[in-house]
Amino acid sequence: MDFTVSLEHEMMKKTIVEFTNKEIKPGAAERDESEEFSLDIFNKMAVLELAGIPWPEDYGGAGGDYLSYIMAVEEISKVDASAGITLSTHTSLCSWPIYEYGTEEQKQKYLVPLAQGKKLGAFGLTESSAGSDVGGMQTTAVLDGDYYVINGCKQFISNAGYAETYVIFAYTDKSKKTRGISAFILEKDMPGFTFGKKEKKLGIRSSATGELIFDNVRLPKENLLGSEGDGFKIAMATLDGGRTGVAAQALGIATGAYEEAKKYAKVREQFNQSIANFQAISFKLADMATKIDAARLMTYRAAFLKDKKLPYAKESAMSKLYASDVAMEVTVEAVQVLGGYGFTRDFPLERFMRDAKVTQIYEGTNEIHRLVIGRYILAED
């Protein structure tokens, strides 16, 4: 059993760290303050081939593996969780289902520009009436000759308004319940496809989150992803990978907060010595480091299993559940290490703490993940 990563992974990580420190970390606080989504940052990721890390070169990708992609999301999220979820949504939620379920024509038309970073991707599943209960969605797609006519609304969609390619889900036969859900590929400028409310959020404020509105959108039937009725299966399989992406984001947030707290504790003096010398502080740092290490092992294991094409749904859910809880715990304690300074915007800890909360909520709440994990373990011999 080998717990080390390859030299190639280490070299890639070094490159990404240099990139994030130069291109993403500067201005992260200002973007958070102004709630500014930066398409320029995504374009710079594309130049570094981050937009298509796990996809074959034949489809415009970098020919890497899923672990490489997970490590990229982790490193980016250490300095800016909003940029991390932009990449995670683009790769795990939009590009992956097209790669896995798309026809060759769909892959050439949609996956190639996504992998090259020429287009940004998004994923539309959640609605006001359909969060954890996917079957509660109201969006419909009715076949009319050579077109599907789509009506409905999606909510809380990452990259909304900026993405050019959207994988969305709608009922083609509501009488079949979840077996009547189908998946589709939409383009931003299609007539009848508009954007509604932009969400004002506690955290990840420089990530675009908004509504997708479909008003008699006429979609060519060749934009059906998979077959009619495959939508629920496609959505659940996509979320299995997406959860590992969120785990990586949470892991990055926690690590960034821990490193800031450790650095501060070493230089901050009280009672004529560094506060890192006090057991109360060193124990906090020890607990942070231990939990982060455990979360990283779980997250990398899920990515490893996916790369080996082994079952990984349970491990993915576990990694997301644990890493997101760790992110919340670590950021709260990191703020505490800095005391009053941690509560101010002079340091990034308060932003990390705000950003961490959503990792316990999206891509399935942690309550849902406990339910998923429980079903898997109870089904085991």
C-alpha positions as semicolon CSV with decimal commas, in nm:
position;residue;x (nm);y (nm);z (nm)
1;M;0,000;0,000;0,000
2;D;0,162;0,323;-0,121
3;F;0,060;0,651;0,042
4;T;0,284;0,867;-0,175
5;V;0,193;1,051;-0,493
6;S;0,402;1,029;-0,808
7;L;0,675;1,270;-0,911
8;E;0,445;1,388;-1,191
9;H;0,177;1,477;-0,937
10;E;0,431;1,662;-0,721
11;M;0,558;1,860;-1,021
12;M;0,203;1,948;-1,123
13;K;0,124;2,057;-0,769
14;K;0,429;2,284;-0,762
15;T;0,322;2,446;-1,088
16;I;-0,031;2,505;-0,958
17;V;0,095;2,652;-0,630
18;E;0,308;2,899;-0,825
19;F;0,008;2,981;-1,045
20;T;-0,235;3,032;-0,757
21;N;0,005;3,253;-0,562
22;K;0,065;3,469;-0,867
23;E;-0,273;3,477;-1,040
24;I;-0,547;3,386;-0,790
25;K;-0,442;3,480;-0,437
26;P;-0,387;3,851;-0,517
27;G;-0,729;4,011;-0,533
28;A;-0,917;3,719;-0,373
29;A;-1,034;3,933;-0,080
30;E;-1,136;4,217;-0,312
31;R;-1,334;3,982;-0,537
32;D;-1,508;3,841;-0,232
33;E;-1,591;4,192;-0,109
34;S;-1,732;4,303;-0,445
35;E;-1,887;3,961;-0,524
36;E;-1,706;3,970;-0,857
37;F;-1,689;3,657;-1,072
38;S;-1,362;3,654;-1,264
39;L;-1,382;3,490;-1,605
40;D;-1,025;3,605;-1,652
41;I;-0,908;3,364;-1,381
42;F;-1,083;3,074;-1,553
43;N;-0,921;3,174;-1,882
44;K;-0,580;3,166;-1,712
45;M;-0,659;2,821;-1,573
46;A;-0,736;2,714;-1,929
47;V;-0,396;2,835;-2,050
48;L;-0,240;2,611;-1,784
49;E;-0,462;2,323;-1,913
50;L;-0,647;2,299;-1,582
51;A;-0,990;2,306;-1,750
52;G;-0,937;1,963;-1,902
53;I;-0,699;1,782;-1,669
54;P;-0,866;1,437;-1,666
55;W;-0,982;1,420;-2,028
56;P;-0,791;1,250;-2,312
57;E;-0,592;1,466;-2,547
58;D;-0,818;1,346;-2,831
59;Y;-1,096;1,548;-2,666
60;G;-0,886;1,856;-2,597
61;G;-0,782;1,751;-2,249
62;A;-0,446;1,732;-2,074
63;G;-0,448;1,351;-2,057
64;G;-0,411;1,349;-1,678
65;D;-0,597;1,151;-1,415
66;Y;-0,875;1,232;-1,172
67;L;-0,635;1,259;-0,879
68;S;-0,448;1,535;-1,062
69;Y;-0,773;1,725;-1,104
70;I;-0,862;1,678;-0,736
71;M;-0,520;1,808;-0,632
72;A;-0,571;2,112;-0,857
73;V;-0,906;2,197;-0,694
74;E;-0,746;2,153;-0,351
75;E;-0,455;2,387;-0,425
76;I;-0,675;2,654;-0,584
77;S;-0,919;2,640;-0,291
78;K;-0,635;2,703;-0,044
79;V;-0,635;3,063;-0,161
80;D;-0,980;3,111;-0,318
81;A;-1,261;2,861;-0,270
82;S;-1,475;3,045;-0,526
83;A;-1,220;2,975;-0,799
84;G;-1,203;2,616;-0,677
85;I;-1,576;2,555;-0,718
86;T;-1,572;2,722;-1,059
87;L;-1,327;2,458;-1,181
88;S;-1,501;2,177;-0,993
89;T;-1,841;2,258;-1,143
90;H;-1,693;2,292;-1,490
91;T;-1,508;1,959;-1,474
92;S;-1,702;1,724;-1,245
93;L;-2,055;1,836;-1,316
94;C;-2,060;1,953;-1,678
95;S;-1,771;1,794;-1,865
96;W;-1,785;1,451;-1,696
97;P;-2,143;1,352;-1,791
98;I;-2,077;1,456;-2,151
99;Y;-1,757;1,248;-2,151
100;E;-1,927;0,949;-1,990
101;Y;-2,269;0,952;-2,159
102;G;-2,234;1,172;-2,467
103;T;-2,228;1,057;-2,826
104;E;-1,912;1,109;-3,028
105;E;-2,079;1,405;-3,197
106;Q;-2,168;1,557;-2,859
107;K;-1,816;1,509;-2,732
108;Q;-1,664;1,678;-3,034
109;K;-1,911;1,965;-3,023
110;Y;-1,923;2,024;-2,647
111;L;-1,653;1,836;-2,456
112;V;-1,361;1,951;-2,670
113;P;-1,415;2,328;-2,613
114;L;-1,490;2,260;-2,244
115;A;-1,168;2,061;-2,201
116;Q;-0,971;2,329;-2,384
117;G;-1,121;2,595;-2,158
118;K;-1,267;2,781;-2,455
119;K;-1,607;2,743;-2,292
120;L;-1,713;2,731;-1,926
121;G;-1,958;2,465;-1,810
122;A;-2,242;2,441;-1,557
123;F;-2,492;2,186;-1,423
124;G;-2,862;2,245;-1,362
125;L;-3,040;2,003;-1,129
126;T;-3,158;2,192;-0,819
127;E;-3,493;2,375;-0,812
128;S;-3,684;2,559;-0,541
129;S;-3,897;2,246;-0,493
130;A;-3,622;1,994;-0,566
131;G;-3,309;1,997;-0,354
132;S;-3,234;1,669;-0,180
133;D;-3,557;1,535;-0,334
134;V;-3,463;1,538;-0,703
135;G;-3,800;1,387;-0,791
136;G;-3,967;1,711;-0,683
137;M;-3,840;1,899;-0,990
138;Q;-4,096;2,078;-1,207
139;T;-3,893;2,143;-1,524
140;T;-4,033;1,958;-1,825
141;A;-3,912;1,866;-2,173
142;V;-4,181;1,778;-2,427
143;L;-4,085;1,627;-2,761
144;D;-4,226;1,823;-3,054
145;G;-4,104;1,679;-3,382
146;D;-3,727;1,716;-3,394
147;Y;-3,713;1,938;-3,085
148;Y;-3,769;1,916;-2,712
149;V;-3,957;2,214;-2,570
150;I;-3,819;2,289;-2,224
151;N;-3,996;2,491;-1,956
152;G;-3,900;2,546;-1,596
153;C;-3,645;2,703;-1,367
154;K;-3,325;2,591;-1,192
155;Q;-3,191;2,751;-0,873
156;F;-2,853;2,785;-0,697
157;I;-2,659;2,706;-1,015
158;S;-2,284;2,761;-0,999
159;N;-2,131;2,946;-1,299
160;A;-2,481;3,062;-1,399
161;G;-2,477;3,336;-1,660
162;Y;-2,108;3,298;-1,739
163;A;-2,106;2,936;-1,857
164;E;-2,172;2,871;-2,223
165;T;-2,259;2,499;-2,186
166;Y;-2,517;2,359;-1,941
167;V;-2,609;2,000;-1,856
168;I;-2,965;2,021;-1,724
169;F;-3,237;1,779;-1,616
170;A;-3,609;1,776;-1,691
171;Y;-3,908;1,541;-1,684
172;T;-3,989;1,382;-2,017
173;D;-4,250;1,159;-1,850
174;K;-4,355;1,261;-1,500
175;S;-4,576;0,953;-1,460
176;K;-4,258;0,744;-1,433
177;K;-4,128;0,959;-1,145
178;T;-3,746;0,962;-1,133
179;R;-3,735;0,714;-1,422
180;G;-3,898;0,980;-1,634
181;I;-3,616;1,233;-1,587
182;S;-3,387;1,299;-1,883
183;A;-3,063;1,492;-1,929
184;F;-2,993;1,757;-2,193
185;I;-2,710;1,980;-2,315
186;L;-2,808;2,345;-2,352
187;E;-2,620;2,641;-2,494
188;K;-2,626;2,983;-2,334
189;D;-2,769;3,180;-2,626
190;M;-3,059;2,952;-2,712
191;P;-3,386;3,151;-2,751
192;G;-3,596;3,133;-2,436
193;F;-3,300;3,049;-2,212
194;T;-3,243;3,338;-1,970
195;F;-3,098;3,402;-1,627
196;G;-3,281;3,519;-1,319
197;K;-3,182;3,615;-0,969
198;K;-2,816;3,628;-0,874
199;E;-2,783;3,497;-0,519
200;K;-2,635;3,710;-0,238
201;K;-2,441;3,461;-0,030
202;L;-2,263;3,415;0,301
203;G;-1,956;3,266;0,134
204;I;-1,796;3,177;-0,201
205;R;-1,914;3,523;-0,298
206;S;-1,698;3,556;-0,608
207;S;-1,851;3,238;-0,749
208;A;-2,153;3,314;-0,970
209;T;-2,467;3,147;-0,833
210;G;-2,803;3,210;-0,994
211;E;-3,122;3,096;-1,165
212;L;-3,167;2,936;-1,506
213;I;-3,504;3,011;-1,667
214;F;-3,643;2,806;-1,958
215;D;-3,936;2,956;-2,146
216;N;-4,029;2,733;-2,439
217;V;-3,665;2,662;-2,520
218;R;-3,662;2,456;-2,840
219;L;-3,374;2,214;-2,809
220;P;-3,269;1,986;-3,097
221;K;-3,339;1,626;-2,998
222;E;-2,974;1,537;-3,066
223;N;-2,897;1,738;-2,750
224;L;-3,056;1,466;-2,539
225;L;-2,776;1,320;-2,324
226;G;-2,805;0,943;-2,307
227;S;-3,158;0,809;-2,361
228;E;-3,492;0,933;-2,235
229;G;-3,530;0,832;-1,871
230;D;-3,155;0,815;-1,807
231;G;-3,146;1,154;-1,636
232;F;-3,169;1,042;-1,275
233;K;-2,898;0,780;-1,329
234;I;-2,676;1,037;-1,501
235;A;-2,733;1,295;-1,227
236;M;-2,652;1,054;-0,944
237;A;-2,341;0,920;-1,117
238;T;-2,226;1,276;-1,187
239;L;-2,275;1,375;-0,824
240;D;-2,061;1,081;-0,710
241;G;-1,764;1,246;-0,880
242;G;-1,876;1,596;-0,791
243;R;-1,873;1,508;-0,422
244;T;-1,504;1,431;-0,441
245;G;-1,455;1,770;-0,605
246;V;-1,632;1,937;-0,311
247;A;-1,421;1,730;-0,071
248;A;-1,112;1,867;-0,245
249;Q;-1,248;2,221;-0,217
250;A;-1,319;2,170;0,154
251;L;-0,974;2,018;0,201
252;G;-0,816;2,322;0,038
253;I;-1,014;2,564;0,255
254;A;-0,917;2,377;0,571
255;T;-0,550;2,360;0,473
256;G;-0,538;2,729;0,384
257;A;-0,692;2,821;0,718
258;Y;-0,460;2,591;0,912
259;E;-0,150;2,732;0,742
260;E;-0,257;3,088;0,817
261;A;-0,326;3,002;1,182
262;K;0,008;2,822;1,225
263;K;0,201;3,108;1,065
264;Y;0,030;3,362;1,291
265;A;0,078;3,153;1,606
266;K;0,452;3,140;1,548
267;V;0,495;3,519;1,528
268;R;0,225;3,644;1,764
269;E;0,370;3,705;2,111
270;Q;0,187;3,729;2,440
271;F;0,342;3,708;2,787
272;N;0,687;3,741;2,626
273;Q;0,662;3,431;2,409
274;S;0,506;3,301;2,091
275;I;0,147;3,186;2,143
276;A;0,240;2,866;1,957
277;N;0,428;2,767;2,272
278;F;0,107;2,756;2,473
279;Q;-0,050;2,413;2,494
280;A;-0,396;2,554;2,426
281;I;-0,280;2,677;2,085
282;S;-0,048;2,388;1,995
283;F;-0,326;2,139;2,069
284;K;-0,560;2,329;1,836
285;L;-0,300;2,314;1,561
286;A;-0,238;1,945;1,628
287;D;-0,608;1,865;1,596
288;M;-0,633;2,069;1,275
289;A;-0,335;1,895;1,116
290;T;-0,461;1,548;1,213
291;K;-0,812;1,603;1,077
292;I;-0,683;1,758;0,756
293;D;-0,449;1,465;0,698
294;A;-0,735;1,218;0,750
295;A;-0,959;1,416;0,512
296;R;-0,685;1,422;0,248
297;L;-0,634;1,045;0,268
298;M;-1,009;0,987;0,228
299;T;-1,036;1,230;-0,064
300;Y;-0,735;1,092;-0,247
301;R;-0,861;0,736;-0,191
302;A;-1,192;0,821;-0,359
303;A;-1,004;0,978;-0,653
304;F;-0,775;0,672;-0,673
305;L;-1,073;0,436;-0,689
306;K;-1,233;0,644;-0,963
307;D;-0,910;0,641;-1,164
308;K;-0,894;0,261;-1,129
309;K;-1,261;0,236;-1,243
310;L;-1,350;0,069;-0,914
311;P;-1,670;0,139;-0,716
312;Y;-1,622;0,464;-0,528
313;A;-1,967;0,610;-0,453
314;K;-1,951;0,527;-0,081
315;E;-1,594;0,654;-0,048
316;S;-1,683;0,971;-0,238
317;A;-1,972;1,040;-0,004
318;M;-1,751;0,972;0,296
319;S;-1,480;1,207;0,170
320;K;-1,727;1,490;0,108
321;L;-1,896;1,439;0,445
322;Y;-1,577;1,427;0,646
323;A;-1,375;1,690;0,458
324;S;-1,657;1,944;0,472
325;D;-1,709;1,892;0,846
326;V;-1,333;1,926;0,894
327;A;-1,330;2,247;0,688
328;M;-1,594;2,399;0,915
329;E;-1,421;2,285;1,235
330;V;-1,075;2,396;1,125
331;T;-1,179;2,739;1,002
332;V;-1,367;2,813;1,323
333;E;-1,064;2,712;1,531
334;A;-0,828;2,903;1,302
335;V;-1,028;3,221;1,360
336;Q;-1,003;3,150;1,733
337;V;-0,623;3,122;1,712
338;L;-0,606;3,472;1,567
339;G;-0,851;3,608;1,823
340;G;-0,981;3,952;1,736
341;Y;-0,768;3,967;1,422
342;G;-0,933;3,650;1,296
343;F;-1,267;3,827;1,312
344;T;-1,148;4,109;1,087
345;R;-1,096;4,122;0,713
346;D;-0,730;4,207;0,760
347;F;-0,674;3,830;0,747
348;P;-0,841;3,571;0,520
349;L;-0,964;3,349;0,804
350;E;-1,312;3,497;0,825
351;R;-1,351;3,444;0,448
352;F;-1,234;3,084;0,480
353;M;-1,486;3,026;0,758
354;R;-1,771;3,170;0,550
355;D;-1,663;2,969;0,247
356;A;-1,642;2,644;0,442
357;K;-2,008;2,637;0,540
358;V;-2,145;2,574;0,192
359;T;-1,934;2,260;0,151
360;Q;-2,162;2,098;0,410
361;I;-2,464;2,190;0,199
362;Y;-2,416;2,165;-0,176
363;E;-2,372;1,851;-0,385
364;G;-2,599;1,693;-0,126
365;T;-2,625;1,804;0,236
366;N;-2,420;1,614;0,490
367;E;-2,743;1,471;0,629
368;I;-2,813;1,318;0,288
369;H;-2,456;1,188;0,272
370;R;-2,501;1,009;0,603
371;L;-2,815;0,853;0,457
372;V;-2,625;0,745;0,143
373;I;-2,336;0,602;0,344
374;G;-2,577;0,423;0,577
375;R;-2,747;0,251;0,284
376;Y;-2,414;0,132;0,147
377;I;-2,282;-0,007;0,474
378;L;-2,610;-0,177;0,563
379;A;-2,612;-0,349;0,224
380;E;-2,269;-0,498;0,291
381;D;-2,229;-0,852;0,424
